[in-house]
């Protein structure tokens, strides 16, 4: 059982480049979310989805785009990378929203130069 | 904005001692969850405690919840070097329909 899989694990981008962080889960969870983790800041919510075709913004959505065409996948797109987006990104999924435990991927460490 | 605030920010103890971490939050909740993060890894769920519960146990972990004080504590008994990690509390709003909101975490170091 793979759980939540994030790719890539590491990425270096130049300012202005775009890229997609992939997230896939094989637990048939309806609820998926993206967080970023910065030193001393804990985890901050970027976007989340309560099911295929439904997405919503979190605390820090600017500069990011998401879509949810299938239950399994929830990619995060950086439209035009900026140094302020240097961070570690985590994808999470859960069966019944936040009423149940969340399962996290191993993270993507992104550096924007 | 972050809902939970853990205290202390960092904690260093000897192996075998107990470790207590606290979490305070601001608004009414549906449940509160504790997660552990080893260095360079993703978060792992430890315990979920619902707003109508006061205490839960899981192995060496004990979580309490005081909704009147809007606070929770995580106690790790007989700590081991392998318990060295960051610990986060996360809250869910009373509707239960919003995502987890995390605090900034407590960094625990257990010295062998």
Coordinates of C-alpha atoms in Angstrom, one line a residue:
Chain A
X1 CA 0.0 0.0 0.0
X2 CA 1.8 3.1 -1.2
X3 CA -0.3 5.7 0.7
X4 CA 0.4 9.2 -0.5
X5 CA 3.2 9.6 -3.1
X6 CA 4.8 12.9 -3.9
X7 CA 7.1 13.6 -6.8
X8 CA 9.7 14.9 -7.2
X9 CA 11.4 14.8 -3.9
X10 CA 13.8 17.7 -4.7
X11 CA 13.6 20.4 -7.3
X12 CA 15.5 23.5 -8.2
X13 CA 13.8 26.2 -10.3
X14 CA 14.8 29.5 -11.7
X15 CA 12.7 32.5 -10.9
X16 CA 9.9 32.7 -13.4
X17 CA 9.8 29.0 -14.3
X18 CA 6.7 27.0 -13.9
X19 CA 6.3 23.4 -12.7
X20 CA 3.9 20.9 -11.3
X21 CA 4.3 19.0 -8.0
X22 CA 2.6 15.7 -8.2
X23 CA 0.5 14.0 -5.5
X24 CA -1.2 10.7 -5.8
X25 CA -3.0 8.5 -3.2
X26 CA -4.3 5.0 -3.5
X27 CA -6.6 4.9 -0.4
X28 CA -9.7 6.2 -2.2
X29 CA -9.7 9.3 0.0
X30 CA -12.0 12.1 -1.0
X31 CA -10.1 14.8 0.9
X32 CA -6.7 16.1 -0.3
X33 CA -4.7 19.1 0.6
X34 CA -1.4 20.9 0.0
X35 CA 0.7 22.5 2.7
X36 CA 4.0 24.4 2.7
X37 CA 6.4 24.2 5.6
X38 CA 8.9 27.0 6.3
X39 CA 11.3 27.2 9.2
X40 CA 9.6 28.4 12.3
X41 CA 6.2 28.7 10.6
X42 CA 4.7 25.2 10.9
X43 CA 2.5 24.0 8.1
X44 CA 0.3 26.5 6.2
X45 CA -2.5 25.4 3.9
X46 CA -2.2 26.3 0.2
X47 CA -5.2 24.6 -1.4
X48 CA -7.5 21.7 -0.6
X49 CA -10.1 19.5 -2.3
X50 CA -13.1 17.7 -0.8
X51 CA -13.6 15.6 -3.9
X52 CA -13.0 15.3 -7.6
X53 CA -13.9 18.5 -9.4
X54 CA -14.0 20.6 -6.2
X55 CA -11.1 22.7 -4.9
X56 CA -10.8 25.6 -2.5
X57 CA -8.2 28.1 -1.3
X58 CA -6.3 27.9 1.9
X59 CA -4.3 30.4 3.8
X60 CA -1.6 31.0 1.3
X61 CA -2.9 30.3 -2.2
X62 CA -1.3 33.1 -4.2
X63 CA 1.1 31.9 -7.0
X64 CA -0.3 28.3 -6.9
X65 CA -3.0 26.5 -8.9
X66 CA -4.7 23.2 -8.3
X67 CA -7.1 20.9 -10.1
X68 CA -8.8 17.6 -9.1
X69 CA -9.9 15.6 -12.1
X70 CA -9.6 12.3 -10.4
X71 CA -10.0 11.0 -6.8
X72 CA -6.4 9.8 -6.8
X73 CA -4.5 12.8 -8.0
X74 CA -4.1 16.4 -6.8
X75 CA -1.3 18.2 -8.6
X76 CA 0.0 21.6 -7.4
X77 CA 1.1 24.0 -10.1
X78 CA 3.5 26.9 -9.6
X79 CA 2.7 29.4 -12.2
X80 CA 5.8 31.6 -12.2
X81 CA 8.2 30.6 -9.4
X82 CA 9.5 33.2 -7.0
X83 CA 12.2 32.9 -4.3
X84 CA 9.5 33.3 -1.7
X85 CA 8.1 29.9 -2.8
X86 CA 11.3 28.1 -1.6
X87 CA 9.9 25.7 0.9
X88 CA 9.0 22.1 1.6
X89 CA 5.7 21.1 0.2
X90 CA 3.5 18.4 1.7
X91 CA 0.4 16.7 0.2
X92 CA -2.1 15.0 2.6
X93 CA -5.2 13.0 2.2
X94 CA -7.9 11.8 4.5
X95 CA -11.1 9.6 4.3
X96 CA -13.6 12.0 5.8
X97 CA -12.2 15.5 5.7
X98 CA -10.6 16.6 8.8
X99 CA -12.8 14.4 11.1
X100 CA -10.3 11.6 10.5
X101 CA -6.6 11.3 10.5
X102 CA -4.6 12.7 7.6
X103 CA -1.9 10.8 5.7
X104 CA 1.1 12.8 4.5
X105 CA 3.5 12.3 1.6
X106 CA 7.2 12.5 2.2
X107 CA 7.4 16.1 0.9
X108 CA 9.0 18.0 -2.0
X109 CA 11.8 20.3 -1.2
X110 CA 11.7 23.1 -3.7
X111 CA 14.4 25.8 -4.1
X112 CA 13.8 28.8 -6.3
X113 CA 16.9 30.7 -7.3
Chain B
X1 CA -3.7 32.0 10.3
X2 CA -2.5 29.4 12.7
X3 CA -4.9 28.2 15.2
X4 CA -2.8 26.1 17.5
X5 CA 0.3 27.3 19.4
X6 CA 2.6 24.7 20.9
X7 CA 4.6 25.2 24.0
X8 CA 7.5 24.9 24.5
X9 CA 9.1 25.5 21.1
X10 CA 11.9 23.2 22.0
X11 CA 12.4 20.6 24.7
X12 CA 15.4 18.5 25.6
X13 CA 15.2 15.6 28.0
X14 CA 17.1 12.5 29.0
X15 CA 16.0 9.1 27.9
X16 CA 13.5 7.6 30.3
X17 CA 12.1 10.9 31.4
X18 CA 8.6 12.0 30.5
X19 CA 8.0 14.8 27.9
X20 CA 5.0 17.1 28.0
X21 CA 4.0 19.4 25.2
X22 CA 1.1 21.8 25.3
X23 CA -1.1 23.2 22.6
X24 CA -3.4 26.2 22.9
X25 CA -6.0 27.2 20.3
X26 CA -8.4 30.1 19.7
X27 CA -11.8 28.9 18.4
X28 CA -14.2 26.1 19.1
X29 CA -13.1 22.8 17.6
X30 CA -14.5 19.5 16.3
X31 CA -11.4 17.7 17.1
X32 CA -7.7 18.1 17.8
X33 CA -5.0 16.0 16.4
X34 CA -1.3 15.4 17.2
X35 CA 1.3 14.6 14.6
X36 CA 5.0 13.7 14.7
X37 CA 7.6 14.7 12.1
X38 CA 11.0 13.1 12.0
X39 CA 13.7 15.2 10.4
X40 CA 13.3 15.4 6.6
X41 CA 10.2 13.3 6.6
X42 CA 6.4 13.7 6.3
X43 CA 4.0 14.0 9.2
X44 CA 2.7 10.9 10.9
X45 CA -0.6 10.9 12.8
X46 CA -0.5 10.1 16.5
X47 CA -3.8 10.7 18.2
X48 CA -7.1 12.3 17.4
X49 CA -9.2 13.6 20.3
X50 CA -12.8 14.8 19.8
X51 CA -14.2 17.8 21.5
X52 CA -16.4 15.7 23.8
X53 CA -13.4 13.6 25.0
X54 CA -11.1 14.6 27.8
X55 CA -8.3 12.1 27.6
X56 CA -7.0 9.5 25.2
X57 CA -4.2 7.0 25.4
X58 CA -2.1 5.2 22.8
X59 CA 0.8 3.2 24.0
X60 CA 3.2 5.6 25.7
X61 CA 1.2 8.6 24.6
X62 CA -1.4 10.4 26.6
X63 CA -3.4 13.3 25.3
X64 CA -5.7 15.5 27.3
X65 CA -8.2 18.1 26.0
X66 CA -9.6 21.0 28.1
X67 CA -12.2 22.8 25.8
X68 CA -12.9 25.4 28.5
X69 CA -9.3 26.5 28.5
X70 CA -8.9 25.8 24.7
X71 CA -5.8 23.7 25.4
X72 CA -4.4 20.2 24.9
X73 CA -1.4 18.4 26.1
X74 CA 0.7 15.5 24.8
X75 CA 2.6 13.4 27.3
X76 CA 5.2 10.9 26.2
X77 CA 6.1 8.6 29.0
X78 CA 9.5 6.8 29.4
X79 CA 10.9 8.6 26.4
X80 CA 13.4 7.0 24.0
X81 CA 16.0 8.5 21.6
X82 CA 13.7 7.4 18.8
X83 CA 11.1 9.9 20.1
X84 CA 13.3 12.7 18.9
X85 CA 11.2 14.6 16.4
X86 CA 8.9 17.7 16.0
X87 CA 5.4 17.4 17.3
X88 CA 2.5 19.4 16.0
X89 CA -1.0 19.9 17.1
X90 CA -3.7 20.5 14.5
X91 CA -7.2 21.6 15.0
X92 CA -10.4 21.2 13.1
X93 CA -13.1 23.8 13.3
X94 CA -16.4 23.0 15.0
X95 CA -18.1 22.3 11.7
X96 CA -15.6 19.6 10.9
X97 CA -15.6 20.7 7.2
X98 CA -12.5 22.7 7.2
X99 CA -8.9 21.4 6.7
X100 CA -6.5 20.9 9.5
X101 CA -4.8 24.0 10.9
X102 CA -1.4 23.4 12.3
X103 CA 0.6 25.0 15.0
X104 CA 4.3 25.7 14.7
X105 CA 5.4 22.6 16.6
X106 CA 7.6 21.6 19.5
X107 CA 11.0 20.2 18.7
X108 CA 11.8 17.3 21.1
X109 CA 15.3 16.0 21.6
X110 CA 15.7 12.9 23.7
X111 CA 19.3 12.4 24.8
X112 CA 20.5 8.8 25.3

